[in-house]
mmCIF file of C-alpha atoms in Angstrom:
data_model
loop_
_atom_site.group_PDB
_atom_site.id
_atom_site.type_symbol
_atom_site.label_atom_id
_atom_site.label_comp_id
_atom_site.label_asym_id
_atom_site.label_seq_id
_atom_site.Cartn_x
_atom_site.Cartn_y
_atom_site.Cartn_z
ATOM 1 C CA MET A 2 -51.793 4.417 -39.328
ATOM 2 C CA ALA A 3 -53.675 2.245 -41.245
ATOM 3 C CA THR A 4 -56.179 3.022 -43.968
ATOM 4 C CA SER A 5 -59.177 1.004 -44.489
ATOM 5 C CA LEU A 6 -59.500 -0.182 -47.986
ATOM 6 C CA PRO A 7 -62.557 -1.879 -49.049
ATOM 7 C CA ALA A 8 -62.137 -4.862 -51.083
ATOM 8 C CA ASN A 9 -64.566 -3.476 -53.993
ATOM 9 C CA SER A 10 -63.805 0.020 -53.566
ATOM 10 C CA LEU A 11 -63.473 0.612 -57.572
ATOM 11 C CA MET A 12 -66.335 -1.017 -58.448
ATOM 12 C CA ASP A 13 -70.346 -0.786 -58.410
ATOM 13 C CA SER A 14 -71.065 -4.336 -57.518
ATOM 14 C CA PRO A 15 -68.566 -7.355 -56.818
ATOM 15 C CA SER A 16 -69.977 -9.102 -59.582
ATOM 16 C CA GLU A 17 -70.329 -6.443 -62.158
ATOM 17 C CA GLY A 18 -67.085 -5.013 -61.492
ATOM 18 C CA GLU A 19 -65.238 -8.054 -61.516
ATOM 19 C CA GLU A 20 -66.579 -8.569 -64.932
ATOM 20 C CA ASP A 21 -65.627 -4.965 -65.926
ATOM 21 C CA PHE A 22 -62.080 -5.175 -64.624
ATOM 22 C CA GLU A 23 -61.781 -8.534 -66.498
ATOM 23 C CA ASP A 24 -62.910 -7.059 -69.887
ATOM 24 C CA CYS A 25 -60.305 -4.126 -69.037
ATOM 25 C CA LEU A 26 -57.544 -6.591 -68.725
ATOM 26 C CA GLU A 27 -58.517 -8.502 -72.002
ATOM 27 C CA GLU A 28 -59.013 -5.340 -73.879
ATOM 28 C CA LEU A 29 -55.571 -4.025 -72.763
ATOM 29 C CA ALA A 30 -53.795 -7.136 -73.533
ATOM 30 C CA ILE A 31 -52.315 -7.697 -69.938
ATOM 31 C CA VAL A 32 -51.432 -10.972 -68.820
ATOM 32 C CA PRO A 33 -49.463 -12.112 -65.975
ATOM 33 C CA THR A 34 -46.110 -12.988 -66.126
ATOM 34 C CA GLU A 35 -44.509 -16.678 -65.082
ATOM 35 C CA ASP A 36 -41.409 -17.405 -63.001
ATOM 36 C CA VAL A 37 -38.417 -18.262 -64.584
ATOM 37 C CA ASN A 38 -35.068 -20.217 -63.964
ATOM 38 C CA ILE A 39 -33.168 -16.862 -64.641
ATOM 39 C CA ASN A 40 -34.017 -13.524 -65.001
ATOM 40 C CA GLU A 41 -35.609 -12.936 -68.499
ATOM 41 C CA THR A 42 -33.935 -9.640 -68.811
ATOM 42 C CA ASP A 43 -30.521 -8.630 -67.812
ATOM 43 C CA SER A 44 -29.871 -4.976 -67.640
ATOM 44 C CA ARG A 45 -25.688 -5.796 -68.131
ATOM 45 C CA THR A 46 -25.714 -5.742 -71.807
ATOM 46 C CA ALA A 47 -23.822 -2.826 -71.861
ATOM 47 C CA ILE A 48 -20.719 -4.815 -70.968
ATOM 48 C CA LYS A 49 -17.854 -4.879 -73.807
ATOM 49 C CA PRO A 50 -17.657 -8.231 -75.716
ATOM 50 C CA LEU A 51 -14.721 -10.203 -76.278
ATOM 51 C CA GLU A 52 -15.643 -9.921 -80.071
ATOM 52 C CA GLU A 53 -18.696 -7.628 -80.766
ATOM 53 C CA THR A 54 -19.510 -9.498 -83.944
ATOM 54 C CA LYS A 55 -20.269 -12.647 -82.042
ATOM 55 C CA SER A 56 -23.560 -13.023 -80.232
ATOM 56 C CA GLU A 57 -23.990 -14.574 -77.123
ATOM 57 C CA GLU A 58 -25.344 -17.784 -78.542
ATOM 58 C CA GLU A 59 -21.935 -18.123 -80.546
ATOM 59 C CA ASP A 60 -19.905 -17.087 -78.056
ATOM 60 C CA PRO A 61 -20.482 -18.137 -74.497
ATOM 61 C CA LEU A 62 -17.549 -15.638 -73.307
ATOM 62 C CA ALA A 63 -19.410 -12.752 -75.210
ATOM 63 C CA ARG A 64 -20.402 -10.824 -71.768
ATOM 64 C CA CYS A 65 -17.079 -11.436 -70.168
ATOM 65 C CA ILE A 66 -14.085 -9.135 -70.134
ATOM 66 C CA PRO A 67 -10.665 -10.552 -70.132
ATOM 67 C CA PRO A 68 -8.770 -10.093 -66.518
ATOM 68 C CA SER A 69 -6.089 -7.701 -66.192
ATOM 69 C CA HIS A 70 -2.519 -9.214 -64.629
ATOM 70 C CA ASN A 71 -3.280 -8.013 -61.454
ATOM 71 C CA SER A 72 -7.232 -9.333 -61.069
ATOM 72 C CA VAL A 73 -7.382 -12.117 -58.761
ATOM 73 C CA MET A 74 -9.236 -15.347 -60.368
ATOM 74 C CA ILE A 75 -10.354 -18.315 -58.646
ATOM 75 C CA TRP A 76 -11.323 -19.958 -62.248
ATOM 76 C CA THR A 77 -9.943 -18.854 -65.664
ATOM 77 C CA LEU A 78 -12.739 -17.838 -67.994
ATOM 78 C CA GLU A 79 -12.418 -20.914 -69.671
ATOM 79 C CA GLU A 80 -12.452 -23.127 -66.886
ATOM 80 C CA ALA A 81 -15.446 -20.916 -65.509
ATOM 81 C CA LEU A 82 -17.172 -21.977 -68.717
ATOM 82 C CA GLN A 83 -16.251 -25.601 -68.130
ATOM 83 C CA HIS A 84 -17.029 -25.793 -64.487
ATOM 84 C CA GLN A 85 -20.111 -23.391 -64.000
ATOM 85 C CA VAL A 86 -23.476 -24.811 -63.069
ATOM 86 C CA GLU A 87 -26.537 -22.693 -64.622
ATOM 87 C CA GLN A 88 -29.739 -22.445 -63.074
ATOM 88 C CA ILE A 89 -31.069 -25.839 -61.852
ATOM 89 C CA GLY A 90 -34.664 -24.614 -61.078
ATOM 90 C CA VAL A 91 -37.134 -21.952 -60.485
ATOM 91 C CA SER A 92 -36.385 -19.485 -58.218
ATOM 92 C CA ALA A 93 -33.060 -21.788 -57.647
ATOM 93 C CA CYS A 94 -30.257 -18.983 -58.267
ATOM 94 C CA GLY A 95 -29.510 -19.394 -54.544
ATOM 95 C CA ALA A 96 -28.713 -23.077 -54.449
ATOM 96 C CA THR A 97 -26.891 -22.917 -58.149
ATOM 97 C CA ALA A 98 -24.915 -20.318 -56.417
ATOM 98 C CA VAL A 99 -24.061 -22.884 -53.697
ATOM 99 C CA ILE A 100 -23.246 -25.592 -55.773
ATOM 100 C CA ASN A 101 -20.807 -23.337 -57.649
ATOM 101 C CA VAL A 102 -18.983 -22.189 -54.515
ATOM 102 C CA LEU A 103 -18.815 -26.413 -53.716
ATOM 103 C CA SER A 104 -17.139 -26.721 -57.266
ATOM 104 C CA ALA A 105 -14.932 -24.086 -56.563
ATOM 105 C CA LEU A 106 -14.013 -25.589 -53.460
ATOM 106 C CA GLY A 107 -13.265 -28.982 -55.052
ATOM 107 C CA ILE A 108 -16.010 -30.492 -52.984
ATOM 108 C CA PRO A 109 -18.746 -32.926 -54.960
ATOM 109 C CA CYS A 110 -22.300 -32.578 -54.368
ATOM 110 C CA ASN A 111 -25.530 -33.905 -55.528
ATOM 111 C CA PRO A 112 -27.583 -30.940 -56.925
ATOM 112 C CA ASP A 113 -30.830 -32.192 -55.623
ATOM 113 C CA VAL A 114 -29.387 -32.268 -52.239
ATOM 114 C CA VAL A 115 -28.005 -28.871 -52.074
ATOM 115 C CA ASP A 116 -31.585 -27.836 -53.708
ATOM 116 C CA GLN A 117 -33.311 -29.838 -50.825
ATOM 117 C CA ALA A 118 -30.973 -28.257 -48.009
ATOM 118 C CA VAL A 119 -31.314 -24.262 -49.342
ATOM 119 C CA ASP A 120 -34.802 -24.620 -49.206
ATOM 120 C CA THR A 121 -35.980 -22.311 -52.104
ATOM 121 C CA ARG A 122 -39.320 -20.736 -51.475
ATOM 122 C CA LEU A 123 -41.425 -20.658 -54.892
ATOM 123 C CA ARG A 124 -43.973 -17.538 -55.831
ATOM 124 C CA GLU A 125 -47.495 -18.536 -55.197
ATOM 125 C CA GLU A 126 -48.592 -17.976 -58.692
ATOM 126 C CA GLU A 127 -52.472 -19.173 -58.062
ATOM 127 C CA ALA A 128 -52.945 -16.888 -54.621
ATOM 128 C CA PRO A 129 -54.913 -13.803 -54.490
ATOM 129 C CA LEU A 130 -52.843 -10.641 -54.870
ATOM 130 C CA PRO A 131 -52.216 -10.431 -50.832
ATOM 131 C CA GLN A 132 -50.800 -13.481 -50.428
ATOM 132 C CA TYR A 133 -49.061 -13.763 -53.894
ATOM 133 C CA LEU A 134 -47.265 -10.402 -52.998
ATOM 134 C CA PHE A 135 -46.227 -11.633 -49.627
ATOM 135 C CA SER A 136 -44.780 -14.708 -51.274
ATOM 136 C CA ARG A 137 -42.889 -12.683 -53.785
ATOM 137 C CA SER A 138 -41.591 -10.763 -50.987
ATOM 138 C CA VAL A 139 -39.613 -13.978 -49.669
ATOM 139 C CA ALA A 140 -39.482 -15.927 -52.932
ATOM 140 C CA GLY A 141 -36.219 -17.886 -53.754
ATOM 141 C CA THR A 142 -33.495 -17.583 -50.984
ATOM 142 C CA VAL A 143 -31.580 -15.160 -48.553
ATOM 143 C CA HIS A 144 -28.224 -15.283 -47.405
ATOM 144 C CA GLN A 145 -29.032 -16.911 -44.297
ATOM 145 C CA ASP A 146 -30.474 -19.819 -46.575
ATOM 146 C CA LEU A 147 -27.372 -20.246 -48.380
ATOM 147 C CA ILE A 148 -24.826 -20.162 -45.194
ATOM 148 C CA LYS A 149 -27.106 -22.898 -43.204
ATOM 149 C CA GLY A 150 -27.780 -24.919 -46.842
ATOM 150 C CA MET A 151 -23.597 -25.096 -47.300
ATOM 151 C CA SER A 152 -23.505 -26.240 -43.577
ATOM 152 C CA ALA A 153 -25.737 -28.936 -44.043
ATOM 153 C CA VAL A 154 -24.638 -30.350 -47.200
ATOM 154 C CA THR A 155 -20.985 -30.183 -46.216
ATOM 155 C CA ASP A 156 -21.372 -31.585 -42.397
ATOM 156 C CA SER A 157 -20.200 -27.913 -41.045
ATOM 157 C CA ARG A 158 -16.834 -28.159 -43.236
ATOM 158 C CA VAL A 159 -17.692 -25.175 -44.972
ATOM 159 C CA VAL A 160 -18.648 -21.812 -43.213
ATOM 160 C CA GLY A 161 -19.657 -18.680 -44.585
ATOM 161 C CA ARG A 162 -20.401 -15.127 -43.404
ATOM 162 C CA PHE A 163 -22.179 -12.304 -45.037
ATOM 163 C CA PHE A 164 -21.361 -8.592 -45.236
ATOM 164 C CA ASP A 165 -23.770 -6.081 -45.826
ATOM 165 C CA PHE A 166 -23.339 -3.492 -48.397
ATOM 166 C CA HIS A 167 -26.116 -1.336 -48.001
ATOM 167 C CA PRO A 168 -26.098 1.380 -46.793
ATOM 168 C CA ASP A 169 -23.244 2.180 -49.001
ATOM 169 C CA ARG A 170 -19.717 0.841 -47.357
ATOM 170 C CA GLU A 171 -16.268 2.637 -46.945
ATOM 171 C CA VAL A 172 -14.389 -0.205 -49.057
ATOM 172 C CA ASN A 173 -12.154 -0.978 -52.094
ATOM 173 C CA LEU A 174 -14.174 -3.931 -53.344
ATOM 174 C CA VAL A 175 -11.428 -4.800 -55.617
ATOM 175 C CA GLN A 176 -8.924 -4.729 -52.445
ATOM 176 C CA TRP A 177 -11.154 -6.328 -50.367
ATOM 177 C CA LEU A 178 -12.329 -9.045 -51.992
ATOM 178 C CA GLY A 179 -9.146 -10.040 -53.709
ATOM 179 C CA HIS A 180 -7.632 -10.343 -50.248
ATOM 180 C CA TRP A 181 -10.257 -12.651 -49.133
ATOM 181 C CA MET A 182 -10.090 -14.947 -52.296
ATOM 182 C CA GLU A 183 -6.921 -15.068 -51.944
ATOM 183 C CA LYS A 184 -6.815 -16.477 -48.580
ATOM 184 C CA GLY A 185 -9.322 -19.264 -50.026
ATOM 185 C CA ALA A 186 -12.609 -17.963 -49.570
ATOM 186 C CA VAL A 187 -15.146 -17.822 -52.623
ATOM 187 C CA PRO A 188 -17.969 -15.223 -52.365
ATOM 188 C CA ILE A 189 -21.849 -15.171 -53.420
ATOM 189 C CA ALA A 190 -23.021 -12.032 -54.416
ATOM 190 C CA THR A 191 -26.730 -11.060 -53.416
ATOM 191 C CA MET A 192 -28.049 -8.594 -55.991
ATOM 192 C CA ASN A 193 -30.959 -6.423 -56.890
ATOM 193 C CA MET A 194 -31.161 -6.637 -60.256
ATOM 194 C CA GLN A 195 -33.822 -4.107 -60.642
ATOM 195 C CA GLN A 196 -31.266 -1.425 -59.861
ATOM 196 C CA GLY A 197 -28.947 0.524 -62.458
ATOM 197 C CA VAL A 198 -31.148 -0.373 -65.242
ATOM 198 C CA PRO A 199 -30.477 1.709 -67.959
ATOM 199 C CA LEU A 200 -33.445 4.173 -69.063
ATOM 200 C CA GLY A 201 -35.664 2.664 -71.433
ATOM 201 C CA GLU A 202 -34.870 -0.930 -70.773
ATOM 202 C CA PRO A 203 -36.743 -3.079 -69.277
ATOM 203 C CA ILE A 204 -36.806 -3.533 -65.699
ATOM 204 C CA PRO A 205 -35.829 -7.405 -64.229
ATOM 205 C CA ASP A 206 -38.149 -9.195 -62.240
ATOM 206 C CA ALA A 207 -36.280 -10.398 -59.524
ATOM 207 C CA TRP A 208 -33.282 -10.320 -56.806
ATOM 208 C CA HIS A 209 -30.300 -12.535 -58.209
ATOM 209 C CA HIS A 210 -27.881 -14.709 -56.435
ATOM 210 C CA GLN A 211 -24.238 -15.349 -58.187
ATOM 211 C CA MET A 212 -20.890 -16.617 -57.322
ATOM 212 C CA ILE A 213 -17.941 -14.433 -57.987
ATOM 213 C CA PHE A 214 -14.973 -16.427 -59.563
ATOM 214 C CA GLY A 215 -12.833 -13.343 -60.092
ATOM 215 C CA ILE A 216 -12.464 -9.533 -59.354
ATOM 216 C CA GLY A 217 -10.275 -6.896 -60.882
ATOM 217 C CA PRO A 218 -10.275 -3.263 -62.420
ATOM 218 C CA GLU A 219 -12.091 -4.573 -65.500
ATOM 219 C CA GLY A 220 -14.976 -5.807 -63.235
ATOM 220 C CA VAL A 221 -16.296 -8.746 -61.187
ATOM 221 C CA HIS A 222 -16.318 -12.083 -62.901
ATOM 222 C CA MET A 223 -19.659 -14.409 -62.124
ATOM 223 C CA VAL A 224 -21.283 -17.478 -63.115
ATOM 224 C CA ASN A 225 -25.199 -18.117 -64.082
ATOM 225 C CA PRO A 226 -24.838 -16.370 -66.258
ATOM 226 C CA LEU A 227 -21.214 -16.330 -67.124
ATOM 227 C CA ILE A 228 -20.452 -12.473 -67.111
ATOM 228 C CA THR A 229 -17.917 -9.905 -66.012
ATOM 229 C CA GLU A 230 -19.899 -6.744 -64.479
ATOM 230 C CA LYS A 231 -18.464 -3.428 -64.658
ATOM 231 C CA LEU A 232 -17.726 -2.330 -60.931
ATOM 232 C CA GLU A 233 -19.969 0.689 -60.840
ATOM 233 C CA LEU A 234 -22.817 -1.341 -62.296
ATOM 234 C CA PHE A 235 -22.110 -3.920 -59.644
ATOM 235 C CA HIS A 236 -22.049 -1.546 -57.029
ATOM 236 C CA HIS A 237 -25.798 -0.405 -58.160
ATOM 237 C CA HIS A 238 -26.768 -4.229 -57.742
ATOM 238 C CA ILE A 239 -25.014 -5.067 -54.474
ATOM 239 C CA CYS A 240 -25.833 -1.588 -52.557
ATOM 240 C CA SER A 241 -29.711 -1.456 -52.809
ATOM 241 C CA GLU A 242 -32.507 -1.316 -50.078
ATOM 242 C CA SER A 243 -34.498 -4.528 -49.262
ATOM 243 C CA VAL A 244 -37.485 -3.750 -51.970
ATOM 244 C CA LEU A 245 -38.686 -5.422 -55.150
ATOM 245 C CA LEU A 246 -40.642 -3.982 -57.909
ATOM 246 C CA ILE A 247 -43.818 -5.860 -59.099
ATOM 247 C CA ARG A 248 -44.908 -5.725 -62.596
ATOM 248 C CA GLN A 249 -48.494 -4.385 -63.194
ATOM 249 C CA ALA A 250 -49.624 -7.291 -65.067
ATOM 250 C CA ASP A 251 -48.616 -9.206 -62.009
ATOM 251 C CA VAL A 252 -50.822 -7.010 -59.802
ATOM 252 C CA VAL A 253 -53.983 -6.449 -62.302
ATOM 253 C CA THR A 254 -54.486 -9.558 -62.948
ATOM 254 C CA ARG A 255 -55.033 -10.691 -59.461
ATOM 255 C CA CYS A 256 -57.308 -8.122 -57.884
ATOM 256 C CA SER A 257 -60.515 -8.961 -58.659
ATOM 257 C CA GLY A 258 -61.854 -9.645 -55.277
ATOM 258 C CA ALA A 259 -58.927 -9.266 -53.304
ATOM 259 C CA ASP A 260 -58.894 -7.990 -49.758
ATOM 260 C CA LEU A 261 -56.473 -5.148 -49.841
ATOM 261 C CA ASN A 262 -56.963 -4.547 -46.549
ATOM 262 C CA LEU A 263 -54.319 -7.716 -45.565
ATOM 263 C CA LEU A 264 -51.990 -5.916 -47.174
ATOM 264 C CA GLU A 265 -51.879 -3.248 -44.088
ATOM 265 C CA ARG A 266 -51.465 -6.162 -41.960
ATOM 266 C CA GLY A 267 -48.412 -6.958 -43.863
ATOM 267 C CA GLY A 268 -46.960 -10.673 -44.560
ATOM 268 C CA ASP A 269 -44.006 -11.612 -42.199
ATOM 269 C CA PRO A 270 -44.398 -10.437 -38.390
ATOM 270 C CA ARG A 271 -40.665 -9.646 -38.585
ATOM 271 C CA TRP A 272 -41.310 -6.564 -40.779
ATOM 272 C CA SER A 273 -44.949 -6.310 -41.366
ATOM 273 C CA ASN A 274 -45.035 -2.626 -40.700
ATOM 274 C CA ARG A 275 -42.997 -1.657 -44.103
ATOM 275 C CA TRP A 276 -46.052 -2.585 -45.988
ATOM 276 C CA GLN A 277 -47.772 0.066 -44.366
ATOM 277 C CA ASP A 278 -44.825 2.255 -44.545
ATOM 278 C CA MET A 279 -44.740 1.784 -48.145
ATOM 279 C CA ARG A 280 -48.548 2.140 -48.974
ATOM 280 C CA VAL A 281 -48.569 -1.338 -50.593
ATOM 281 C CA ALA A 282 -52.083 -1.197 -50.669
ATOM 282 C CA GLU A 283 -52.474 2.318 -51.927
ATOM 283 C CA GLN A 284 -50.100 1.441 -54.599
ATOM 284 C CA CYS A 285 -51.996 -1.547 -55.857
ATOM 285 C CA MET A 286 -55.602 1.192 -55.919
ATOM 286 C CA GLU A 287 -53.587 3.837 -57.597
ATOM 287 C CA MET A 288 -52.773 1.192 -60.351
ATOM 288 C CA MET A 289 -55.943 -0.547 -60.709
ATOM 289 C CA MET A 290 -57.538 3.010 -60.964
ATOM 290 C CA GLU A 291 -55.197 3.950 -64.056
ATOM 291 C CA THR A 292 -55.638 0.423 -65.357
ATOM 292 C CA LEU A 293 -59.384 1.088 -65.421
ATOM 293 C CA LEU A 294 -59.188 4.756 -66.775
ATOM 294 C CA ALA A 295 -56.842 3.416 -69.684
ATOM 295 C CA TYR A 296 -59.829 0.951 -70.524
ATOM 296 C CA LYS A 297 -62.312 3.496 -70.494
ATOM 297 C CA GLY A 298 -60.265 5.711 -72.700
ATOM 298 C CA ASP A 299 -59.963 8.744 -70.613
ATOM 299 C CA ILE A 300 -55.997 8.101 -70.767
ATOM 300 C CA GLN A 301 -53.888 6.424 -73.236
ATOM 301 C CA PRO A 302 -52.116 3.190 -72.146
ATOM 302 C CA ALA A 303 -48.634 5.247 -72.791
ATOM 303 C CA GLN A 304 -49.926 7.239 -70.489
ATOM 304 C CA MET A 305 -49.971 5.073 -67.710
ATOM 305 C CA THR A 306 -47.390 6.319 -65.153
ATOM 306 C CA ARG A 307 -47.322 3.038 -62.274
ATOM 307 C CA THR A 308 -45.885 0.350 -63.996
ATOM 308 C CA HIS A 309 -44.686 -1.350 -60.737
ATOM 309 C CA VAL A 310 -45.775 -1.805 -57.192
ATOM 310 C CA ARG A 311 -42.907 -1.366 -54.610
ATOM 311 C CA ILE A 312 -43.050 -4.075 -51.788
ATOM 312 C CA PRO A 313 -41.044 -5.150 -48.742
ATOM 313 C CA ALA A 314 -38.267 -7.862 -49.728
ATOM 314 C CA ALA A 315 -36.518 -10.251 -47.384
ATOM 315 C CA TYR A 316 -33.391 -9.886 -49.181
ATOM 316 C CA ARG A 317 -30.240 -7.708 -47.942
ATOM 317 C CA SER A 318 -27.580 -6.867 -50.311
ATOM 318 C CA GLY A 319 -24.103 -7.721 -50.062
ATOM 319 C CA ILE A 320 -21.748 -10.800 -50.038
ATOM 320 C CA THR A 321 -21.406 -13.958 -48.515
ATOM 321 C CA LEU A 322 -17.849 -15.363 -48.279
ATOM 322 C CA PHE A 323 -17.530 -19.090 -47.653
ATOM 323 C CA MET A 324 -14.500 -20.881 -46.565
ATOM 324 C CA LYS A 325 -13.509 -24.576 -45.756
ATOM 325 C CA ARG A 326 -13.144 -24.954 -42.112
ATOM 326 C CA ASP A 327 -9.579 -26.209 -42.434
ATOM 327 C CA THR A 328 -8.178 -23.283 -43.857
ATOM 328 C CA PRO A 329 -6.281 -21.312 -41.646
ATOM 329 C CA GLU A 330 -8.189 -17.853 -42.307
ATOM 330 C CA TYR A 331 -11.453 -18.812 -41.448
ATOM 331 C CA LEU A 332 -11.638 -17.951 -37.993
ATOM 332 C CA GLU A 333 -10.386 -14.305 -39.002
ATOM 333 C CA MET A 334 -13.180 -14.472 -41.754
ATOM 334 C CA LEU A 335 -15.557 -15.001 -39.153
ATOM 335 C CA ASP A 336 -14.314 -12.704 -36.527
ATOM 336 C CA SER A 337 -13.624 -9.744 -38.699
ATOM 337 C CA PRO A 338 -15.999 -6.624 -38.245
ATOM 338 C CA GLY A 339 -18.695 -5.707 -40.884
ATOM 339 C CA LEU A 340 -17.664 -3.317 -43.460
ATOM 340 C CA ALA A 341 -17.874 0.584 -41.863
ATOM 341 C CA LEU A 342 -20.631 2.785 -43.470
ATOM 342 C CA LYS A 343 -19.313 5.319 -45.810
ATOM 343 C CA GLN A 344 -19.329 8.778 -44.343
ATOM 344 C CA MET A 345 -21.033 11.755 -45.844
ATOM 345 C CA GLN A 346 -19.122 13.877 -47.585
ATOM 346 C CA ILE A 347 -19.479 17.225 -46.093
ATOM 347 C CA ARG A 348 -19.124 20.643 -48.569
ATOM 348 C CA ALA A 349 -18.251 23.811 -47.245
#
């Protein structure tokens, strides 16, 4: 049941309250973050580099692990370094992944044409809080955009098929992905980078699409960035519910005068009830109250517990396989059943 939340319920009067809250933000040094080309923080720093004495700037393969003898590779690490295309624009990891797939398939492309075909959605940075959160929930691209964009730029010569990995699936990732890559498929992973973050590390700001160019017991080899992700961490990223965490600074700096009741009605009508189910408006109110308490000295900034607001996201975690239509196995890929759900282990 929806809860009515008056827009100025934190304030004695709108003008007076807004001035107090802006003073509060200035006092606590809270400023909004900006959308960037790639995730500004990365939880994958625990991967053992080839040479631990070198930084990533000195060695572009620093976050890679050499493939084992039974790994399945589309490119070698050196070829990936040579051929990869890095982020082409803000929130454009999906378009970048499509460009890398085309490169792996040997199909030349115009990056601007791909970017337009994939139709990247941007964050509405200047919008009031409800509209800003709605834009964050769909910013970038989803797997359907990647498949549609790929079909458009190749005149349907390349086809795609998405496989859900959430809820958890009964699958040996190395065997399954290696099987399809050996048949000519090039994968793109759609991952929630906010999962699997080590305690004390900053939480990344977004989901991410990356082309996979290799798989083996050592991990998953991907580009943009060039990295080998350990299988356990990759599982955290690839098996996630469709949610997004929004940083405190991005919420409280946009709340003055915002009508939080709009959050009760949701953004996208296809899943607007999730905004109510997840209590997004109440989360925002709680965060704003906590920020004011810190400003008044009732609590210390270090005691603030609500660091993020949890909102619905349009993305689904999983892997999209792309194949040329003239590949004999492409129909097998399109017709193959989805991955079976993992059965719960019942203890006696």
